[in-house]
Tab-separated table of C-alpha atoms in Angstrom:
chain	number	residue	atom	x	y	z
T	160	ALA	CA	191.795	30.988	167.833
T	161	GLN	CA	193.535	28.466	168.456
T	162	SER	CA	197.064	27.760	169.042
T	163	VAL	CA	199.738	25.332	170.294
T	164	THR	CA	203.040	25.803	171.893
T	165	GLN	CA	205.882	23.545	171.912
T	166	LEU	CA	208.382	23.497	173.993
T	167	GLY	CA	211.931	23.930	173.194
T	168	SER	CA	213.054	23.680	169.153
T	169	HIS	CA	215.760	21.765	170.207
T	170	VAL	CA	215.015	17.943	172.066
T	171	SER	CA	218.792	15.528	171.900
T	172	VAL	CA	218.602	11.926	172.763
T	173	SER	CA	220.555	9.292	172.556
T	174	GLU	CA	219.530	6.099	170.842
T	175	GLY	CA	217.074	3.231	172.484
T	176	ALA	CA	216.569	6.951	174.845
T	177	LEU	CA	213.409	7.697	175.901
T	178	VAL	CA	211.176	10.698	173.329
T	179	LEU	CA	209.635	12.900	174.751
T	180	LEU	CA	208.657	16.091	172.396
T	181	ARG	CA	206.057	18.856	174.233
T	182	CYS	CA	203.355	20.520	173.116
T	183	ASN	CA	200.481	22.600	175.101
T	184	TYR	CA	197.217	23.229	173.359
T	185	SER	CA	195.849	26.708	174.136
T	186	SER	CA	191.253	26.344	171.972
T	187	SER	CA	188.081	27.886	172.930
T	188	VAL	CA	186.556	24.721	171.669
T	189	PRO	CA	186.669	20.787	172.186
T	190	PRO	CA	190.753	20.915	169.803
T	191	TYR	CA	192.308	18.925	167.165
T	192	LEU	CA	195.167	17.312	167.542
T	193	PHE	CA	198.071	16.110	164.623
T	194	TRP	CA	201.330	15.386	165.138
T	195	TYR	CA	203.296	15.074	162.311
T	196	VAL	CA	206.401	15.023	161.063
T	197	GLN	CA	209.202	15.960	158.902
T	198	TYR	CA	212.643	15.355	157.135
T	199	PRO	CA	214.452	16.702	155.433
T	200	ASN	CA	212.930	18.999	151.976
T	201	GLN	CA	209.300	16.809	152.097
T	202	GLY	CA	206.939	17.665	152.624
T	203	LEU	CA	204.911	16.380	156.097
T	204	GLN	CA	203.997	12.890	156.985
T	205	LEU	CA	201.455	12.187	159.697
T	206	LEU	CA	202.335	10.795	162.544
T	207	LEU	CA	198.610	10.413	164.857
T	208	LYS	CA	196.056	12.911	165.434
T	209	TYR	CA	193.476	12.965	168.267
T	210	THR	CA	189.580	13.976	167.597
T	211	SER	CA	187.792	13.506	170.967
T	212	ALA	CA	188.247	8.621	171.207
T	213	ALA	CA	190.604	8.523	173.664
T	214	THR	CA	192.699	10.481	174.758
T	215	LEU	CA	196.022	8.199	175.055
T	216	VAL	CA	196.308	7.889	170.751
T	217	LYS	CA	198.527	5.574	169.379
T	218	GLY	CA	200.159	6.624	165.658
T	219	ILE	CA	202.628	4.882	163.306
T	220	ASN	CA	206.253	4.594	163.838
T	221	GLY	CA	205.724	3.724	167.356
T	222	PHE	CA	205.319	7.623	168.128
T	223	GLU	CA	201.857	7.989	171.100
T	224	ALA	CA	200.415	10.722	172.432
T	225	GLU	CA	198.515	11.521	175.840
T	226	PHE	CA	195.799	14.542	175.012
T	227	LYS	CA	195.556	15.523	178.568
T	228	LYS	CA	192.986	18.079	179.273
T	229	SER	CA	193.939	19.277	183.303
T	230	GLU	CA	197.383	19.762	181.133
T	231	THR	CA	195.911	21.140	178.494
T	232	SER	CA	199.108	18.729	176.459
T	233	PHE	CA	199.152	16.771	173.957
T	234	HIS	CA	202.937	15.263	174.839
T	235	LEU	CA	204.208	13.031	171.636
T	236	THR	CA	206.189	10.360	173.586
T	237	LYS	CA	208.356	6.977	171.868
T	238	PRO	CA	209.693	4.198	173.866
T	239	SER	CA	212.980	4.021	172.771
T	240	ALA	CA	214.581	6.135	169.266
T	241	HIS	CA	215.883	5.304	166.305
T	242	MET	CA	218.062	7.246	164.331
T	243	SER	CA	215.556	7.395	162.154
T	244	ASP	CA	213.968	9.768	164.551
T	245	ALA	CA	215.407	12.972	163.162
T	246	ALA	CA	213.441	14.888	162.041
T	247	GLU	CA	210.805	17.508	162.732
T	248	TYR	CA	208.216	18.162	164.556
T	249	PHE	CA	205.409	19.418	164.213
T	250	CYS	CA	202.057	19.735	166.215
T	251	ALA	CA	198.598	21.531	164.425
T	252	VAL	CA	195.269	22.154	165.737
T	253	SER	CA	192.223	22.771	164.671
T	254	ASP	CA	188.846	23.845	166.610
T	255	GLY	CA	186.313	21.710	163.502
T	256	THR	CA	184.846	24.908	162.878
T	257	GLY	CA	185.777	24.584	158.905
T	258	GLY	CA	182.941	21.491	158.265
T	259	GLY	CA	185.847	18.999	158.511
T	260	ALA	CA	187.863	21.539	156.379
T	261	ASP	CA	190.095	23.332	158.247
T	262	GLY	CA	193.222	24.887	157.914
T	263	LEU	CA	195.234	23.645	160.251
T	264	THR	CA	197.566	26.308	162.641
T	265	PHE	CA	200.938	24.461	163.189
T	266	GLY	CA	203.637	25.182	166.724
T	267	LYS	CA	207.170	26.843	165.721
T	268	GLY	CA	208.031	22.860	165.314
T	269	THR	CA	210.704	20.552	167.950
T	270	HIS	CA	214.102	19.401	166.195
T	271	LEU	CA	214.795	15.437	167.661
T	272	ILE	CA	218.876	14.702	167.398
T	273	ILE	CA	219.728	11.705	168.560
T	274	GLN	CA	222.041	10.928	169.403
T	275	PRO	CA	224.699	7.536	168.826
E	271	ASP	CA	196.379	6.149	144.137
E	272	THR	CA	197.791	7.061	148.447
E	273	GLU	CA	199.681	10.063	148.370
E	274	VAL	CA	199.146	14.067	146.441
E	275	THR	CA	201.707	14.764	143.783
E	276	GLN	CA	203.670	18.533	143.124
E	277	THR	CA	204.657	19.331	140.377
E	278	PRO	CA	207.862	21.443	140.241
E	279	LYS	CA	209.600	19.840	142.313
E	280	HIS	CA	212.242	22.997	142.547
E	281	LEU	CA	211.251	26.814	140.495
E	282	VAL	CA	213.362	29.756	140.337
E	283	MET	CA	211.794	33.078	139.037
E	284	GLY	CA	212.156	36.222	138.291
E	285	MET	CA	210.120	39.089	140.097
E	286	THR	CA	207.846	39.863	136.728
E	287	ASN	CA	207.044	36.199	135.832
E	288	LYS	CA	204.165	34.741	136.045
E	289	LYS	CA	203.841	30.801	136.475
E	290	SER	CA	202.110	27.518	138.487
E	291	LEU	CA	202.498	25.460	140.562
E	292	LYS	CA	200.522	21.938	140.669
E	293	CYS	CA	199.299	19.638	142.985
E	294	GLU	CA	196.875	16.347	142.435
E	295	GLN	CA	195.394	14.176	143.285
E	296	HIS	CA	193.649	10.845	143.004
E	297	MET	CA	192.581	9.208	146.760
E	298	GLY	CA	188.790	11.035	145.713
E	299	HIS	CA	189.390	14.069	148.618
E	300	ARG	CA	186.738	17.051	148.624
E	301	ALA	CA	189.268	19.373	150.645
E	302	MET	CA	192.255	20.439	149.116
E	303	TYR	CA	195.327	23.572	150.548
E	304	TRP	CA	197.651	25.064	150.668
E	305	TYR	CA	200.667	26.385	152.610
E	306	LYS	CA	203.302	28.496	152.197
E	307	GLN	CA	207.113	27.031	154.979
E	308	LYS	CA	209.601	29.476	154.737
E	309	ALA	CA	212.928	28.208	155.588
E	310	LYS	CA	212.908	26.618	159.561
E	311	LYS	CA	209.470	27.979	160.309
E	312	PRO	CA	206.086	26.137	160.460
E	313	PRO	CA	203.869	25.844	157.348
E	314	GLU	CA	201.183	28.715	157.172
E	315	LEU	CA	197.978	28.275	156.073
E	316	MET	CA	197.515	30.581	152.337
E	317	PHE	CA	193.713	28.555	151.318
E	318	VAL	CA	191.360	25.776	151.281
E	319	TYR	CA	189.182	24.603	148.462
E	320	SER	CA	186.060	22.800	149.885
E	321	TYR	CA	184.474	20.927	146.947
E	322	GLU	CA	186.616	23.310	144.288
E	323	LYS	CA	185.497	26.255	146.295
E	324	LEU	CA	187.526	28.659	147.814
E	325	SER	CA	186.568	28.073	151.890
E	326	ILE	CA	189.779	29.653	153.450
E	327	ASN	CA	191.762	32.445	151.933
E	328	GLU	CA	194.131	33.889	155.458
E	329	SER	CA	194.998	37.392	154.145
E	330	VAL	CA	197.475	36.739	151.339
E	331	PRO	CA	198.539	39.468	148.633
E	332	SER	CA	197.096	39.066	145.400
E	333	ARG	CA	200.009	38.084	143.444
E	334	PHE	CA	199.029	34.534	144.830
E	335	SER	CA	196.100	33.388	142.686
E	336	PRO	CA	194.696	28.986	143.474
E	337	GLU	CA	192.616	27.821	141.064
E	338	CYS	CA	191.041	24.725	141.400
E	339	PRO	CA	189.709	23.680	138.005
E	340	ASN	CA	188.280	20.835	139.767
E	341	SER	CA	187.550	17.665	142.758
E	342	SER	CA	191.261	16.264	142.237
E	343	LEU	CA	193.266	19.843	140.513
E	344	LEU	CA	194.364	22.349	142.103
E	345	ASN	CA	196.521	25.207	141.151
E	346	LEU	CA	198.599	28.459	142.637
E	347	HIS	CA	198.968	31.283	139.570
E	348	LEU	CA	201.986	33.231	141.077
E	349	HIS	CA	203.510	36.769	139.290
E	350	ALA	CA	205.348	39.382	140.226
E	351	LEU	CA	206.550	37.503	143.619
E	352	GLN	CA	209.125	39.256	145.598
E	353	PRO	CA	212.499	37.705	147.299
E	354	GLU	CA	211.140	37.410	150.571
E	355	ASP	CA	208.278	35.117	148.390
E	356	SER	CA	210.977	32.331	148.182
E	357	ALA	CA	209.363	29.023	150.769
E	358	LEU	CA	208.214	25.868	150.472
E	359	TYR	CA	204.795	25.538	148.713
E	360	LEU	CA	203.164	22.661	150.912
E	361	CYS	CA	199.579	21.362	149.194
E	362	ALA	CA	197.939	19.236	151.208
E	363	SER	CA	193.579	17.212	150.602
E	364	SER	CA	190.808	15.569	153.257
E	365	PRO	CA	188.969	13.002	153.049
E	366	PRO	CA	185.505	14.715	152.378
E	367	PRO	CA	183.765	15.250	155.957
E	368	SER	CA	182.863	12.856	158.862
E	369	GLY	CA	182.163	14.781	161.998
E	370	GLY	CA	185.287	17.090	162.970
E	371	VAL	CA	188.209	17.237	161.374
E	372	ASP	CA	189.468	14.702	159.161
E	373	THR	CA	193.389	14.001	158.553
E	374	GLN	CA	195.163	16.138	156.288
E	375	TYR	CA	197.880	14.682	153.105
E	376	PHE	CA	201.348	16.368	152.288
E	377	GLY	CA	202.713	16.533	149.129
E	378	PRO	CA	206.512	16.604	148.701
E	379	GLY	CA	206.552	21.032	147.446
E	380	THR	CA	207.187	23.190	145.503
E	381	ARG	CA	210.933	24.586	146.078
E	382	LEU	CA	209.552	28.509	145.127
E	383	THR	CA	213.573	31.016	144.406
E	384	VAL	CA	212.310	35.116	143.919
E	385	LEU	CA	214.959	36.306	142.651
């Protein structure tokens, strides 16, 4: 069974500083990995996804993530934090065995706080 | 139309009520999902429909009954719920498979309170 672990339930950075949110995966098969963002009282919005085409994945709003098989990691980064980045971030995994209609297994989430 | 809509946004119900949650998408997606999200927790998968057939049921209690009347519509029928079922119920959809796992697009959710 696949799973993801997000290190740090809360991360606080200053506006303009580097954002680094950590995600490690555990999967018996090559995983499909996703990062979603959730703003208060809203649904989830996809930031980016890894599907084995490229190890460095660029997403929306200046976010990117690098898949490192040797470290079983898929950390999310952004060079310069904006106040609008304050939200809950979820890493998610699927093993792709459901013929495309696979449920996602989410990490516990990381709450990103941006200090002015 | 590039969104998943959910109605109602908020629902308060008693333990003896019967209510339904509705989810709709007009993106031609053929897989639809229900997730449950408790406060300050990640979403948890409940059901998956693929081509209008139930393909995954994550051992959800029978007081939750999903229905997929057509490829654009997904319902979740609720009956005899418990207060611990209070949560944000999220619907998602994904395109027809093109190899691998496709992106799931989420609706804004229905916030359910069971009294």
